Amino acid sequence: MKKVYSKHAKYLTKNPISRLLVTHFITTIRKIVHTLQPHTLLDCGCGEGIILYAYSHDLNKTHCYAMDSDAHEVEDALKNNPHCTVFPADIYHIPYKDNSFDLVVCTEVLEHVKNPQLALKELVRVSQKYVLISVPREPLWRIMNILRFSYLKDFGNTPGHVNHWSKKKFLRFLSKNASGYPFCVKRPIPWTIVCLKK
């Protein structure tokens, strides 16, 4: 990957084991997106745009849009993804009409939001074909944090994570709240990735 702008370096860890897991996670997302070959895509909650860059920079025929609620991260995402239109926006009120994008991507976001049902409803609303979502897989995520002596006072819970799903519980959540069905389900440790097809 090219040099990226990042204040937190969440996905740029130097720990060899963590780096291997993150690389496998990003590669899994990239393979799904490239299989779909969307004409238009929207990344909701793109953060600094590191994952966005990994799966989108070589999609030459794709019109790429991305959004995040943090204006500072939008600045970094713009620097990392000059091929995309990046702007600040709220996942509860995505500023597009129904069925606007072939693919809507939302990685590592739903575990942070207080109303994941409403967020999911918006993701599905603006998608015409597919919604690609990833979340940390529990309890594996917490166990792995504890094994590396992280967030021990919170029993391994990463700060900001307010929702916790096992693979089975996340699929149940999607089934109950999304008007789509799982097109594919991937489990790169320690995540669950689901692509819904409308």
mmCIF file of C-alpha atoms in Angstrom:
data_model
loop_
_atom_site.group_PDB
_atom_site.id
_atom_site.type_symbol
_atom_site.label_atom_id
_atom_site.label_comp_id
_atom_site.label_asym_id
_atom_site.label_seq_id
_atom_site.Cartn_x
_atom_site.Cartn_y
_atom_site.Cartn_z
ATOM 1 C CA MET A 1 0.000 0.000 0.000
ATOM 2 C CA LYS A 2 1.152 3.539 -0.691
ATOM 3 C CA LYS A 3 2.012 5.894 2.179
ATOM 4 C CA VAL A 4 -1.229 6.786 3.953
ATOM 5 C CA TYR A 5 -2.244 9.620 6.245
ATOM 6 C CA SER A 6 -3.245 8.243 9.642
ATOM 7 C CA LYS A 7 -3.348 9.650 13.155
ATOM 8 C CA HIS A 8 -4.189 6.341 14.824
ATOM 9 C CA ALA A 9 -2.532 3.770 12.535
ATOM 10 C CA LYS A 10 -5.231 1.279 13.495
ATOM 11 C CA TYR A 11 -4.649 -0.784 10.383
ATOM 12 C CA LEU A 12 -0.905 -0.104 10.130
ATOM 13 C CA THR A 13 0.240 -2.094 13.155
ATOM 14 C CA LYS A 14 3.829 -3.347 13.272
ATOM 15 C CA ASN A 15 2.934 -6.358 15.413
ATOM 16 C CA PRO A 16 3.477 -9.269 12.978
ATOM 17 C CA ILE A 17 0.497 -11.320 14.182
ATOM 18 C CA SER A 18 -1.884 -8.366 14.205
ATOM 19 C CA ARG A 19 -0.596 -7.271 10.826
ATOM 20 C CA LEU A 20 -1.242 -10.745 9.383
ATOM 21 C CA LEU A 21 -4.820 -10.728 10.704
ATOM 22 C CA VAL A 22 -5.495 -7.194 9.430
ATOM 23 C CA THR A 23 -4.023 -8.026 6.013
ATOM 24 C CA HIS A 24 -6.258 -11.101 5.730
ATOM 25 C CA PHE A 25 -9.287 -9.023 6.776
ATOM 26 C CA ILE A 26 -8.623 -6.311 4.191
ATOM 27 C CA THR A 27 -7.815 -8.861 1.470
ATOM 28 C CA THR A 28 -11.132 -10.625 2.135
ATOM 29 C CA ILE A 29 -13.049 -7.364 1.711
ATOM 30 C CA ARG A 30 -11.099 -6.501 -1.427
ATOM 31 C CA LYS A 31 -11.864 -9.883 -3.018
ATOM 32 C CA ILE A 32 -15.601 -9.494 -2.365
ATOM 33 C CA VAL A 33 -15.707 -5.955 -3.786
ATOM 34 C CA HIS A 34 -13.706 -6.919 -6.858
ATOM 35 C CA THR A 35 -15.993 -9.890 -7.479
ATOM 36 C CA LEU A 36 -19.004 -7.563 -7.456
ATOM 37 C CA GLN A 37 -17.390 -4.947 -9.774
ATOM 38 C CA PRO A 38 -19.817 -2.169 -8.759
ATOM 39 C CA HIS A 39 -20.374 0.785 -11.060
ATOM 40 C CA THR A 40 -21.077 2.981 -8.016
ATOM 41 C CA LEU A 41 -20.132 2.458 -4.380
ATOM 42 C CA LEU A 42 -20.519 4.305 -1.089
ATOM 43 C CA ASP A 43 -18.335 3.634 1.953
ATOM 44 C CA CYS A 44 -20.219 4.651 5.124
ATOM 45 C CA GLY A 45 -17.972 5.342 8.105
ATOM 46 C CA CYS A 46 -14.793 5.279 6.036
ATOM 47 C CA GLY A 47 -12.616 6.710 8.824
ATOM 48 C CA GLU A 48 -9.203 7.642 7.464
ATOM 49 C CA GLY A 49 -9.928 5.711 4.301
ATOM 50 C CA ILE A 50 -7.294 3.000 4.694
ATOM 51 C CA ILE A 51 -9.647 0.076 3.979
ATOM 52 C CA LEU A 52 -11.368 2.176 1.313
ATOM 53 C CA TYR A 53 -8.046 2.666 -0.479
ATOM 54 C CA ALA A 54 -7.194 -1.036 -0.295
ATOM 55 C CA TYR A 55 -10.335 -2.162 -2.108
ATOM 56 C CA SER A 56 -11.117 0.809 -4.373
ATOM 57 C CA HIS A 57 -7.965 2.458 -5.761
ATOM 58 C CA ASP A 58 -7.780 0.088 -8.738
ATOM 59 C CA LEU A 59 -11.498 -0.053 -9.576
ATOM 60 C CA ASN A 60 -11.080 2.159 -12.617
ATOM 61 C CA LYS A 61 -14.692 1.990 -13.796
ATOM 62 C CA THR A 62 -16.251 2.562 -10.368
ATOM 63 C CA HIS A 63 -17.593 5.910 -9.175
ATOM 64 C CA CYS A 64 -16.466 6.005 -5.547
ATOM 65 C CA TYR A 65 -18.077 7.978 -2.698
ATOM 66 C CA ALA A 66 -17.302 7.844 1.016
ATOM 67 C CA MET A 67 -18.505 9.489 4.197
ATOM 68 C CA ASP A 68 -17.676 9.718 7.882
ATOM 69 C CA SER A 69 -19.092 11.687 10.802
ATOM 70 C CA ASP A 70 -15.609 12.829 11.917
ATOM 71 C CA ALA A 71 -14.487 15.836 9.831
ATOM 72 C CA HIS A 72 -10.800 15.254 10.685
ATOM 73 C CA GLU A 73 -10.929 11.680 9.442
ATOM 74 C CA VAL A 74 -12.675 12.888 6.284
ATOM 75 C CA GLU A 75 -9.622 15.105 5.628
ATOM 76 C CA ASP A 76 -7.292 12.095 5.882
ATOM 77 C CA ALA A 77 -9.641 9.942 3.793
ATOM 78 C CA LEU A 78 -9.573 12.588 1.060
ATOM 79 C CA LYS A 79 -5.753 12.565 1.069
ATOM 80 C CA ASN A 80 -5.668 8.771 0.995
ATOM 81 C CA ASN A 81 -8.352 8.483 -1.692
ATOM 82 C CA PRO A 82 -8.135 11.313 -4.230
ATOM 83 C CA HIS A 83 -10.049 9.059 -6.646
ATOM 84 C CA CYS A 84 -13.136 9.220 -4.368
ATOM 85 C CA THR A 85 -15.616 11.905 -3.382
ATOM 86 C CA VAL A 86 -15.369 12.025 0.434
ATOM 87 C CA PHE A 87 -17.584 14.143 2.681
ATOM 88 C CA PRO A 88 -18.820 14.435 6.283
ATOM 89 C CA ALA A 89 -22.220 12.847 6.949
ATOM 90 C CA ASP A 90 -24.239 10.974 9.572
ATOM 91 C CA ILE A 91 -24.904 7.256 9.034
ATOM 92 C CA TYR A 92 -28.434 7.750 10.398
ATOM 93 C CA HIS A 93 -29.186 10.274 7.619
ATOM 94 C CA ILE A 94 -27.275 9.310 4.473
ATOM 95 C CA PRO A 95 -27.788 12.209 2.016
ATOM 96 C CA TYR A 96 -28.781 10.120 -1.003
ATOM 97 C CA LYS A 97 -32.013 8.821 -2.497
ATOM 98 C CA ASP A 98 -33.152 5.207 -2.254
ATOM 99 C CA ASN A 99 -31.236 2.729 -4.443
ATOM 100 C CA SER A 100 -28.429 5.180 -5.258
ATOM 101 C CA PHE A 101 -25.454 2.788 -5.218
ATOM 102 C CA ASP A 102 -24.645 -0.659 -6.572
ATOM 103 C CA LEU A 103 -22.653 -1.373 -3.409
ATOM 104 C CA VAL A 104 -22.713 0.154 0.070
ATOM 105 C CA VAL A 105 -19.769 -0.738 2.322
ATOM 106 C CA CYS A 106 -19.739 -0.345 6.102
ATOM 107 C CA THR A 107 -16.668 -1.811 7.810
ATOM 108 C CA GLU A 108 -15.998 -1.602 11.530
ATOM 109 C CA VAL A 109 -18.825 0.841 12.244
ATOM 110 C CA LEU A 110 -21.967 -0.877 13.562
ATOM 111 C CA GLU A 111 -20.262 -1.981 16.777
ATOM 112 C CA HIS A 112 -19.860 1.739 17.612
ATOM 113 C CA VAL A 113 -23.366 3.080 16.961
ATOM 114 C CA LYS A 114 -26.127 3.366 19.558
ATOM 115 C CA ASN A 115 -28.879 2.477 17.093
ATOM 116 C CA PRO A 116 -27.512 -0.182 14.724
ATOM 117 C CA GLN A 117 -31.031 -0.984 13.473
ATOM 118 C CA LEU A 118 -31.494 2.544 12.127
ATOM 119 C CA ALA A 119 -27.973 2.610 10.673
ATOM 120 C CA LEU A 120 -28.577 -0.701 8.895
ATOM 121 C CA LYS A 121 -31.915 0.539 7.559
ATOM 122 C CA GLU A 122 -30.126 3.517 5.974
ATOM 123 C CA LEU A 123 -27.391 1.327 4.463
ATOM 124 C CA VAL A 124 -29.993 -0.910 2.854
ATOM 125 C CA ARG A 125 -32.095 2.047 1.727
ATOM 126 C CA VAL A 126 -29.374 3.690 -0.372
ATOM 127 C CA SER A 127 -28.147 0.387 -1.840
ATOM 128 C CA GLN A 128 -29.527 -0.830 -5.140
ATOM 129 C CA LYS A 129 -27.835 -4.258 -5.111
ATOM 130 C CA TYR A 130 -25.415 -5.100 -2.286
ATOM 131 C CA VAL A 131 -24.490 -4.107 1.280
ATOM 132 C CA LEU A 132 -21.110 -5.256 2.622
ATOM 133 C CA ILE A 133 -20.705 -5.087 6.414
ATOM 134 C CA SER A 134 -18.027 -6.170 8.861
ATOM 135 C CA VAL A 135 -18.041 -6.309 12.652
ATOM 136 C CA PRO A 136 -15.687 -7.775 15.279
ATOM 137 C CA ARG A 137 -16.617 -11.369 16.121
ATOM 138 C CA GLU A 138 -17.343 -11.852 19.799
ATOM 139 C CA PRO A 139 -16.325 -13.245 22.187
ATOM 140 C CA LEU A 140 -13.177 -13.939 20.145
ATOM 141 C CA TRP A 141 -12.422 -10.218 19.778
ATOM 142 C CA ARG A 142 -12.337 -9.647 23.538
ATOM 143 C CA ILE A 143 -10.389 -12.838 24.198
ATOM 144 C CA MET A 144 -7.709 -11.768 21.730
ATOM 145 C CA ASN A 145 -7.520 -8.325 23.346
ATOM 146 C CA ILE A 146 -7.036 -9.943 26.766
ATOM 147 C CA LEU A 147 -4.329 -12.269 25.414
ATOM 148 C CA ARG A 148 -2.371 -9.223 24.270
ATOM 149 C CA PHE A 149 -3.036 -7.487 27.627
ATOM 150 C CA SER A 150 -5.258 -4.797 26.127
ATOM 151 C CA TYR A 151 -8.262 -3.182 27.819
ATOM 152 C CA LEU A 152 -8.060 -5.550 30.790
ATOM 153 C CA LYS A 153 -10.155 -3.259 33.036
ATOM 154 C CA ASP A 154 -12.965 -3.565 30.486
ATOM 155 C CA PHE A 155 -12.586 -7.336 30.112
ATOM 156 C CA GLY A 156 -11.066 -6.893 26.654
ATOM 157 C CA ASN A 157 -13.761 -4.605 25.281
ATOM 158 C CA THR A 158 -12.310 -2.104 22.812
ATOM 159 C CA PRO A 159 -13.211 1.497 23.788
ATOM 160 C CA GLY A 160 -16.242 2.675 21.861
ATOM 161 C CA HIS A 161 -17.669 -0.767 21.164
ATOM 162 C CA VAL A 162 -21.274 -0.694 22.376
ATOM 163 C CA ASN A 163 -22.591 -3.627 20.320
ATOM 164 C CA HIS A 164 -21.207 -7.168 20.481
ATOM 165 C CA TRP A 165 -22.143 -9.931 18.072
ATOM 166 C CA SER A 166 -21.128 -13.529 17.554
ATOM 167 C CA LYS A 167 -21.420 -14.674 13.931
ATOM 168 C CA LYS A 168 -24.773 -16.327 14.660
ATOM 169 C CA LYS A 169 -26.158 -13.295 16.515
ATOM 170 C CA PHE A 170 -25.004 -10.912 13.780
ATOM 171 C CA LEU A 171 -26.686 -12.981 11.061
ATOM 172 C CA ARG A 172 -29.837 -13.031 13.178
ATOM 173 C CA PHE A 173 -29.624 -9.236 13.579
ATOM 174 C CA LEU A 174 -29.254 -8.789 9.813
ATOM 175 C CA SER A 175 -32.098 -11.200 9.074
ATOM 176 C CA LYS A 176 -34.409 -9.327 11.418
ATOM 177 C CA ASN A 177 -33.498 -5.792 10.328
ATOM 178 C CA ALA A 178 -32.470 -5.906 6.663
ATOM 179 C CA SER A 179 -34.539 -6.511 3.555
ATOM 180 C CA GLY A 180 -31.882 -8.665 1.952
ATOM 181 C CA TYR A 181 -30.296 -12.043 2.376
ATOM 182 C CA PRO A 182 -26.670 -13.101 2.928
ATOM 183 C CA PHE A 183 -24.982 -13.319 -0.448
ATOM 184 C CA CYS A 184 -21.753 -14.394 1.228
ATOM 185 C CA VAL A 185 -20.428 -14.764 4.769
ATOM 186 C CA LYS A 186 -16.702 -14.699 5.561
ATOM 187 C CA ARG A 187 -14.959 -15.139 8.897
ATOM 188 C CA PRO A 188 -11.373 -13.856 8.813
ATOM 189 C CA ILE A 189 -10.217 -14.019 12.438
ATOM 190 C CA PRO A 190 -11.467 -12.116 14.441
ATOM 191 C CA TRP A 191 -14.174 -10.543 12.236
ATOM 192 C CA THR A 192 -17.487 -11.426 10.625
ATOM 193 C CA ILE A 193 -18.012 -10.083 7.106
ATOM 194 C CA VAL A 194 -21.402 -10.355 5.445
ATOM 195 C CA CYS A 195 -22.486 -9.262 1.980
ATOM 196 C CA LEU A 196 -26.247 -8.803 1.646
ATOM 197 C CA LYS A 197 -27.949 -8.940 -1.729
ATOM 198 C CA LYS A 198 -31.181 -6.953 -2.088
#
